[in-house]
Amino acid sequence: EIVLTQSPTTMAASPGEKITITCSASSSISSNYLHWYQQKPGFSPKLLIYRTSNLASGVPARFSGSGSGTSYSLTIGTMEAEDVATYYCQQGSSIIFTFGSGTKLEIK
Amino acid sequence: DVQLQESGPGLVKPSQTVSLTCTVTGISITTGNYRWSWIRQFPGNKLEWIGYIYYSGTITYNPSLTSRTTITRDTSKNQFFLEMNSLTAEDTATYYCAREGGWSYYFDYWGQGTTLTVSS
């Protein structure tokens, strides 16, 4: 099973601030199989970025993703209040799909 | 538009069996190349993939749950189901059904979730 470790666990950002969340895999993953989700309180997860860097439909351009091998990241170019959520990475590389433990993003 | 809706009993007792239903609208679950998954989220927010049923009917389970999990479907009702037995308090979670959107194995549509509490 591929374990995904996210950091930080929790963070707070000011409006307009650039933020980066990292996702580290226990084994190398093709970038085609690393995805990100956004979950707002009380809602189900929503696909944010697929295949490392492709924005899902309707996702604002301030979101971006990058990475390869065992190291991936999600970046919000300019923090907005509506970005308050928990973010999860997910891998589809192995037969057991796994998720990271999540990064809770709050606003200062 | 693709929509998924879970339903279930809400509360079950330890050692019992639960059956959850996912009703899909906007697309047939037999449409090619999609996988229809069950995923659960524990209190504390950890997400665990349970298994999926492929459009062809092929089923794959998370090996950690395969001994007490069964996924089936009713194509006439466009529904798929999760049955889990020998429940314990550790199975208390919100259960989601989701569509897996193709060869990269990402989940592009999710239901709103159904909460299952296992308690006597």
PDB file of C-alpha atoms in Angstrom:
ATOM      1  CA  GLU A   1       0.000   0.000   0.000  1.00  0.00           C
ATOM      2  CA  ILE A   2       1.302   3.440  -0.927  1.00  0.00           C
ATOM      3  CA  VAL A   3       1.169   5.831   2.022  1.00  0.00           C
ATOM      4  CA  LEU A   4       0.671   9.511   1.269  1.00  0.00           C
ATOM      5  CA  THR A   5       1.954  11.982   3.854  1.00  0.00           C
ATOM      6  CA  GLN A   6       0.702  15.542   3.671  1.00  0.00           C
ATOM      7  CA  SER A   7       2.195  18.609   5.267  1.00  0.00           C
ATOM      8  CA  PRO A   8       1.369  20.710   7.001  1.00  0.00           C
ATOM      9  CA  THR A   9      -1.536  19.136   8.865  1.00  0.00           C
ATOM     10  CA  THR A  10      -3.087  22.517   9.543  1.00  0.00           C
ATOM     11  CA  MET A  11      -2.236  25.980   8.349  1.00  0.00           C
ATOM     12  CA  ALA A  12      -3.664  29.488   8.348  1.00  0.00           C
ATOM     13  CA  ALA A  13      -3.151  32.014   5.587  1.00  0.00           C
ATOM     14  CA  SER A  14      -4.055  35.650   5.075  1.00  0.00           C
ATOM     15  CA  PRO A  15      -6.164  36.743   2.098  1.00  0.00           C
ATOM     16  CA  GLY A  16      -3.892  37.205  -0.898  1.00  0.00           C
ATOM     17  CA  GLU A  17      -1.166  34.986   0.508  1.00  0.00           C
ATOM     18  CA  LYS A  18       0.386  32.197  -1.551  1.00  0.00           C
ATOM     19  CA  ILE A  19       0.146  28.778   0.033  1.00  0.00           C
ATOM     20  CA  THR A  20       1.671  25.414  -0.779  1.00  0.00           C
ATOM     21  CA  ILE A  21       0.638  22.000   0.488  1.00  0.00           C
ATOM     22  CA  THR A  22       2.890  19.013  -0.064  1.00  0.00           C
ATOM     23  CA  CYS A  23       2.112  15.330  -0.521  1.00  0.00           C
ATOM     24  CA  SER A  24       4.907  12.790  -0.144  1.00  0.00           C
ATOM     25  CA  ALA A  25       4.449   9.213  -1.363  1.00  0.00           C
ATOM     26  CA  SER A  26       6.077   6.170   0.210  1.00  0.00           C
ATOM     27  CA  SER A  27       6.817   4.838  -3.286  1.00  0.00           C
ATOM     28  CA  SER A  28       7.278   6.543  -6.619  1.00  0.00           C
ATOM     29  CA  ILE A  29       4.044   7.311  -8.464  1.00  0.00           C
ATOM     30  CA  SER A  30       3.506   8.265 -12.064  1.00  0.00           C
ATOM     31  CA  SER A  31       2.236  11.832 -12.207  1.00  0.00           C
ATOM     32  CA  ASN A  32      -0.778  10.490 -14.110  1.00  0.00           C
ATOM     33  CA  TYR A  33      -2.063   8.911 -10.906  1.00  0.00           C
ATOM     34  CA  LEU A  34      -1.819  11.708  -8.345  1.00  0.00           C
ATOM     35  CA  HIS A  35      -4.918  13.816  -7.689  1.00  0.00           C
ATOM     36  CA  TRP A  36      -6.160  16.464  -5.256  1.00  0.00           C
ATOM     37  CA  TYR A  37      -9.529  17.066  -3.608  1.00  0.00           C
ATOM     38  CA  GLN A  38     -11.069  19.935  -1.673  1.00  0.00           C
ATOM     39  CA  GLN A  39     -13.554  19.239   1.098  1.00  0.00           C
ATOM     40  CA  LYS A  40     -15.470  22.066   2.692  1.00  0.00           C
ATOM     41  CA  PRO A  41     -17.097  21.529   6.095  1.00  0.00           C
ATOM     42  CA  GLY A  42     -20.305  19.553   5.788  1.00  0.00           C
ATOM     43  CA  PHE A  43     -19.738  18.599   2.159  1.00  0.00           C
ATOM     44  CA  SER A  44     -18.307  15.663   0.274  1.00  0.00           C
ATOM     45  CA  PRO A  45     -14.853  15.891  -1.281  1.00  0.00           C
ATOM     46  CA  LYS A  46     -14.681  17.615  -4.649  1.00  0.00           C
ATOM     47  CA  LEU A  47     -12.142  16.849  -7.347  1.00  0.00           C
ATOM     48  CA  LEU A  48      -9.771  19.810  -7.594  1.00  0.00           C
ATOM     49  CA  ILE A  49      -6.787  18.673  -9.671  1.00  0.00           C
ATOM     50  CA  TYR A  50      -6.265  15.431 -11.573  1.00  0.00           C
ATOM     51  CA  ARG A  51      -3.097  13.926 -13.001  1.00  0.00           C
ATOM     52  CA  THR A  52      -0.916  16.213 -10.881  1.00  0.00           C
ATOM     53  CA  SER A  53      -1.590  19.472 -12.689  1.00  0.00           C
ATOM     54  CA  ASN A  54      -4.919  19.447 -14.531  1.00  0.00           C
ATOM     55  CA  LEU A  55      -7.649  21.646 -13.057  1.00  0.00           C
ATOM     56  CA  ALA A  56     -11.055  20.025 -12.756  1.00  0.00           C
ATOM     57  CA  SER A  57     -14.010  21.769 -14.338  1.00  0.00           C
ATOM     58  CA  GLY A  58     -14.875  25.070 -12.682  1.00  0.00           C
ATOM     59  CA  VAL A  59     -11.755  25.247 -10.504  1.00  0.00           C
ATOM     60  CA  PRO A  60     -10.270  28.750 -10.344  1.00  0.00           C
ATOM     61  CA  ALA A  61      -6.942  29.350 -12.025  1.00  0.00           C
ATOM     62  CA  ARG A  62      -5.332  30.375  -8.719  1.00  0.00           C
ATOM     63  CA  PHE A  63      -5.050  26.642  -7.984  1.00  0.00           C
ATOM     64  CA  SER A  64      -2.159  24.716  -9.472  1.00  0.00           C
ATOM     65  CA  GLY A  65      -0.396  21.413  -8.959  1.00  0.00           C
ATOM     66  CA  SER A  66       3.025  20.027  -9.697  1.00  0.00           C
ATOM     67  CA  GLY A  67       5.370  17.217  -8.834  1.00  0.00           C
ATOM     68  CA  SER A  68       6.790  13.895  -9.833  1.00  0.00           C
ATOM     69  CA  GLY A  69       8.034  10.651  -8.345  1.00  0.00           C
ATOM     70  CA  THR A  70       7.381  10.779  -4.610  1.00  0.00           C
ATOM     71  CA  SER A  71       6.921  14.525  -4.154  1.00  0.00           C
ATOM     72  CA  TYR A  72       3.859  16.518  -5.157  1.00  0.00           C
ATOM     73  CA  SER A  73       2.400  19.887  -4.243  1.00  0.00           C
ATOM     74  CA  LEU A  74      -0.782  21.910  -4.440  1.00  0.00           C
ATOM     75  CA  THR A  75      -0.463  25.692  -4.619  1.00  0.00           C
ATOM     76  CA  ILE A  76      -3.036  28.421  -4.177  1.00  0.00           C
ATOM     77  CA  GLY A  77      -1.619  31.524  -5.820  1.00  0.00           C
ATOM     78  CA  THR A  78      -3.639  34.005  -3.781  1.00  0.00           C
ATOM     79  CA  MET A  79      -5.636  32.817  -0.783  1.00  0.00           C
ATOM     80  CA  GLU A  80      -9.329  33.667  -0.736  1.00  0.00           C
ATOM     81  CA  ALA A  81     -11.882  33.168   2.044  1.00  0.00           C
ATOM     82  CA  GLU A  82     -13.746  30.578  -0.018  1.00  0.00           C
ATOM     83  CA  ASP A  83     -10.623  28.374  -0.065  1.00  0.00           C
ATOM     84  CA  VAL A  84     -11.108  27.466   3.605  1.00  0.00           C
ATOM     85  CA  ALA A  85     -11.321  23.676   3.427  1.00  0.00           C
ATOM     86  CA  THR A  86      -9.417  20.462   3.965  1.00  0.00           C
ATOM     87  CA  TYR A  87      -7.302  19.317   1.034  1.00  0.00           C
ATOM     88  CA  TYR A  88      -6.448  15.693   0.275  1.00  0.00           C
ATOM     89  CA  CYS A  89      -4.106  14.064  -2.184  1.00  0.00           C
ATOM     90  CA  GLN A  90      -4.989  10.633  -3.613  1.00  0.00           C
ATOM     91  CA  GLN A  91      -3.085   8.093  -5.644  1.00  0.00           C
ATOM     92  CA  GLY A  92      -4.457   5.659  -8.192  1.00  0.00           C
ATOM     93  CA  SER A  93      -1.133   4.060  -8.997  1.00  0.00           C
ATOM     94  CA  SER A  94      -1.478   0.885  -6.966  1.00  0.00           C
ATOM     95  CA  ILE A  95      -4.365  -1.561  -6.766  1.00  0.00           C
ATOM     96  CA  ILE A  96      -5.264  -0.047  -3.382  1.00  0.00           C
ATOM     97  CA  PHE A  97      -6.234   3.570  -3.853  1.00  0.00           C
ATOM     98  CA  THR A  98      -5.124   5.690  -0.919  1.00  0.00           C
ATOM     99  CA  PHE A  99      -5.599   9.217   0.328  1.00  0.00           C
ATOM    100  CA  GLY A 100      -3.373  11.551   2.255  1.00  0.00           C
ATOM    101  CA  SER A 101      -4.378  12.455   5.789  1.00  0.00           C
ATOM    102  CA  GLY A 102      -5.453  15.935   4.776  1.00  0.00           C
ATOM    103  CA  THR A 103      -4.356  19.538   5.241  1.00  0.00           C
ATOM    104  CA  LYS A 104      -6.807  21.842   6.941  1.00  0.00           C
ATOM    105  CA  LEU A 105      -6.524  25.380   5.587  1.00  0.00           C
ATOM    106  CA  GLU A 106      -7.896  28.240   7.628  1.00  0.00           C
ATOM    107  CA  ILE A 107      -7.937  31.963   7.070  1.00  0.00           C
ATOM    108  CA  LYS A 108      -6.211  34.485   9.324  1.00  0.00           C
TER     109      LYS A 108
ATOM    110  CA  ASP B   1     -25.707  15.972 -14.973  1.00  0.00           C
ATOM    111  CA  VAL B   2     -24.246  12.997 -13.120  1.00  0.00           C
ATOM    112  CA  GLN B   3     -25.533  12.644  -9.571  1.00  0.00           C
ATOM    113  CA  LEU B   4     -25.032  10.004  -6.902  1.00  0.00           C
ATOM    114  CA  GLN B   5     -27.158   9.572  -3.797  1.00  0.00           C
ATOM    115  CA  GLU B   6     -26.385   7.235  -0.914  1.00  0.00           C
ATOM    116  CA  SER B   7     -28.951   5.773   1.442  1.00  0.00           C
ATOM    117  CA  GLY B   8     -28.672   3.541   4.472  1.00  0.00           C
ATOM    118  CA  PRO B   9     -30.096   2.731   7.908  1.00  0.00           C
ATOM    119  CA  GLY B  10     -28.016   5.225   9.891  1.00  0.00           C
ATOM    120  CA  LEU B  11     -27.592   3.105  13.018  1.00  0.00           C
ATOM    121  CA  VAL B  12     -26.753  -0.588  13.353  1.00  0.00           C
ATOM    122  CA  LYS B  13     -25.632  -2.768  16.217  1.00  0.00           C
ATOM    123  CA  PRO B  14     -22.216  -4.375  16.531  1.00  0.00           C
ATOM    124  CA  SER B  15     -21.825  -7.715  14.733  1.00  0.00           C
ATOM    125  CA  GLN B  16     -24.711  -6.894  12.395  1.00  0.00           C
ATOM    126  CA  THR B  17     -24.652  -6.549   8.613  1.00  0.00           C
ATOM    127  CA  VAL B  18     -25.420  -3.317   6.810  1.00  0.00           C
ATOM    128  CA  SER B  19     -26.485  -2.663   3.253  1.00  0.00           C
ATOM    129  CA  LEU B  20     -25.999   0.741   1.665  1.00  0.00           C
ATOM    130  CA  THR B  21     -27.427   1.877  -1.659  1.00  0.00           C
ATOM    131  CA  CYS B  22     -26.061   4.326  -4.202  1.00  0.00           C
ATOM    132  CA  THR B  23     -28.567   5.577  -6.741  1.00  0.00           C
ATOM    133  CA  VAL B  24     -27.010   7.071  -9.864  1.00  0.00           C
ATOM    134  CA  THR B  25     -28.743   9.483 -12.220  1.00  0.00           C
ATOM    135  CA  GLY B  26     -27.520  11.179 -15.364  1.00  0.00           C
ATOM    136  CA  ILE B  27     -25.520   8.208 -16.628  1.00  0.00           C
ATOM    137  CA  SER B  28     -25.917   4.469 -16.788  1.00  0.00           C
ATOM    138  CA  ILE B  29     -23.608   2.512 -14.500  1.00  0.00           C
ATOM    139  CA  THR B  30     -22.999   0.213 -17.465  1.00  0.00           C
ATOM    140  CA  THR B  31     -21.506   3.046 -19.525  1.00  0.00           C
ATOM    141  CA  GLY B  32     -18.025   2.060 -20.620  1.00  0.00           C
ATOM    142  CA  ASN B  33     -14.808   2.607 -18.679  1.00  0.00           C
ATOM    143  CA  TYR B  34     -16.239   3.970 -15.434  1.00  0.00           C
ATOM    144  CA  ARG B  35     -15.787   2.432 -12.036  1.00  0.00           C
ATOM    145  CA  TRP B  36     -18.312   2.971  -9.273  1.00  0.00           C
ATOM    146  CA  SER B  37     -16.670   3.105  -5.886  1.00  0.00           C
ATOM    147  CA  TRP B  38     -17.446   3.115  -2.209  1.00  0.00           C
ATOM    148  CA  ILE B  39     -15.266   5.286   0.014  1.00  0.00           C
ATOM    149  CA  ARG B  40     -15.619   5.953   3.711  1.00  0.00           C
ATOM    150  CA  GLN B  41     -14.503   8.812   5.912  1.00  0.00           C
ATOM    151  CA  PHE B  42     -13.928   8.175   9.580  1.00  0.00           C
ATOM    152  CA  PRO B  43     -14.477  10.654  12.393  1.00  0.00           C
ATOM    153  CA  GLY B  44     -11.223  12.593  12.319  1.00  0.00           C
ATOM    154  CA  ASN B  45     -11.523  12.689   8.506  1.00  0.00           C
ATOM    155  CA  LYS B  46      -9.341   9.832   7.291  1.00  0.00           C
ATOM    156  CA  LEU B  47     -10.543   8.599   3.882  1.00  0.00           C
ATOM    157  CA  GLU B  48     -10.486   4.904   2.988  1.00  0.00           C
ATOM    158  CA  TRP B  49     -11.323   3.384  -0.389  1.00  0.00           C
ATOM    159  CA  ILE B  50     -13.478   0.278   0.038  1.00  0.00           C
ATOM    160  CA  GLY B  51     -13.863  -1.063  -3.483  1.00  0.00           C
ATOM    161  CA  TYR B  52     -15.470  -0.563  -6.861  1.00  0.00           C
ATOM    162  CA  ILE B  53     -17.661  -2.244  -9.425  1.00  0.00           C
ATOM    163  CA  TYR B  54     -16.605  -1.730 -13.010  1.00  0.00           C
ATOM    164  CA  TYR B  55     -19.117  -0.971 -15.775  1.00  0.00           C
ATOM    165  CA  SER B  56     -18.661  -4.567 -16.926  1.00  0.00           C
ATOM    166  CA  GLY B  57     -19.519  -5.949 -13.493  1.00  0.00           C
ATOM    167  CA  THR B  58     -15.975  -6.763 -12.419  1.00  0.00           C
ATOM    168  CA  ILE B  59     -15.402  -5.988  -8.750  1.00  0.00           C
ATOM    169  CA  THR B  60     -12.225  -5.029  -6.906  1.00  0.00           C
ATOM    170  CA  TYR B  61     -11.969  -4.654  -3.144  1.00  0.00           C
ATOM    171  CA  ASN B  62      -9.521  -3.116  -0.762  1.00  0.00           C
ATOM    172  CA  PRO B  63      -7.736  -6.249   0.534  1.00  0.00           C
ATOM    173  CA  SER B  64      -8.091  -5.026   4.107  1.00  0.00           C
ATOM    174  CA  LEU B  65     -11.887  -5.256   3.804  1.00  0.00           C
ATOM    175  CA  THR B  66     -12.460  -7.973   1.227  1.00  0.00           C
ATOM    176  CA  SER B  67     -13.357 -10.684   3.763  1.00  0.00           C
ATOM    177  CA  ARG B  68     -16.453  -8.869   4.997  1.00  0.00           C
ATOM    178  CA  THR B  69     -17.427  -6.612   2.076  1.00  0.00           C
ATOM    179  CA  THR B  70     -19.621  -7.258  -0.944  1.00  0.00           C
ATOM    180  CA  ILE B  71     -20.397  -4.842  -3.747  1.00  0.00           C
ATOM    181  CA  THR B  72     -23.259  -5.611  -6.112  1.00  0.00           C
ATOM    182  CA  ARG B  73     -25.487  -3.732  -8.522  1.00  0.00           C
ATOM    183  CA  ASP B  74     -28.957  -3.599 -10.019  1.00  0.00           C
ATOM    184  CA  THR B  75     -28.588  -2.251 -13.534  1.00  0.00           C
ATOM    185  CA  SER B  76     -32.363  -2.027 -14.025  1.00  0.00           C
ATOM    186  CA  LYS B  77     -32.511   0.532 -11.209  1.00  0.00           C
ATOM    187  CA  ASN B  78     -29.107   2.066 -11.957  1.00  0.00           C
ATOM    188  CA  GLN B  79     -28.014   1.373  -8.395  1.00  0.00           C
ATOM    189  CA  PHE B  80     -25.056  -0.267  -6.761  1.00  0.00           C
ATOM    190  CA  PHE B  81     -24.773  -1.526  -3.252  1.00  0.00           C
ATOM    191  CA  LEU B  82     -22.328  -2.070  -0.410  1.00  0.00           C
ATOM    192  CA  GLU B  83     -22.861  -4.848   2.085  1.00  0.00           C
ATOM    193  CA  MET B  84     -20.558  -5.092   5.074  1.00  0.00           C
ATOM    194  CA  ASN B  85     -20.795  -7.695   7.819  1.00  0.00           C
ATOM    195  CA  SER B  86     -19.369  -8.239  11.304  1.00  0.00           C
ATOM    196  CA  LEU B  87     -19.602  -4.548  12.010  1.00  0.00           C
ATOM    197  CA  THR B  88     -17.760  -2.961  14.921  1.00  0.00           C
ATOM    198  CA  ALA B  89     -17.607   0.561  16.283  1.00  0.00           C
ATOM    199  CA  GLU B  90     -14.535   1.081  14.083  1.00  0.00           C
ATOM    200  CA  ASP B  91     -16.816   0.952  11.037  1.00  0.00           C
ATOM    201  CA  THR B  92     -18.580   4.113  12.178  1.00  0.00           C
ATOM    202  CA  ALA B  93     -18.025   6.565   9.331  1.00  0.00           C
ATOM    203  CA  THR B  94     -19.620   8.542   6.549  1.00  0.00           C
ATOM    204  CA  TYR B  95     -19.918   6.332   3.487  1.00  0.00           C
ATOM    205  CA  TYR B  96     -19.652   7.888   0.051  1.00  0.00           C
ATOM    206  CA  CYS B  97     -20.264   6.474  -3.365  1.00  0.00           C
ATOM    207  CA  ALA B  98     -18.254   8.010  -6.163  1.00  0.00           C
ATOM    208  CA  ARG B  99     -17.579   7.641  -9.842  1.00  0.00           C
ATOM    209  CA  GLU B 100     -14.059   6.949 -10.959  1.00  0.00           C
ATOM    210  CA  GLY B 101     -13.485   8.934 -14.097  1.00  0.00           C
ATOM    211  CA  GLY B 102     -11.284   6.729 -16.255  1.00  0.00           C
ATOM    212  CA  TRP B 103      -7.791   5.348 -16.551  1.00  0.00           C
ATOM    213  CA  SER B 104      -6.145   7.665 -14.037  1.00  0.00           C
ATOM    214  CA  TYR B 105      -8.321   6.440 -11.187  1.00  0.00           C
ATOM    215  CA  TYR B 106      -9.598   9.727  -9.817  1.00  0.00           C
ATOM    216  CA  PHE B 107     -13.057  10.333  -8.379  1.00  0.00           C
ATOM    217  CA  ASP B 108     -14.879  13.002 -10.344  1.00  0.00           C
ATOM    218  CA  TYR B 109     -18.394  12.712  -8.922  1.00  0.00           C
ATOM    219  CA  TRP B 110     -19.320  12.032  -5.296  1.00  0.00           C
ATOM    220  CA  GLY B 111     -22.560  11.524  -3.445  1.00  0.00           C
ATOM    221  CA  GLN B 112     -23.355  13.612  -0.390  1.00  0.00           C
ATOM    222  CA  GLY B 113     -22.590  10.689   1.927  1.00  0.00           C
ATOM    223  CA  THR B 114     -24.578   8.629   4.388  1.00  0.00           C
ATOM    224  CA  THR B 115     -23.564   8.394   8.019  1.00  0.00           C
ATOM    225  CA  LEU B 116     -23.342   4.955   9.576  1.00  0.00           C
ATOM    226  CA  THR B 117     -23.056   4.586  13.332  1.00  0.00           C
ATOM    227  CA  VAL B 118     -22.305   1.191  14.821  1.00  0.00           C
ATOM    228  CA  SER B 119     -23.418   1.161  18.419  1.00  0.00           C
ATOM    229  CA  SER B 120     -25.419  -0.983  20.789  1.00  0.00           C
TER     230      SER B 120
END
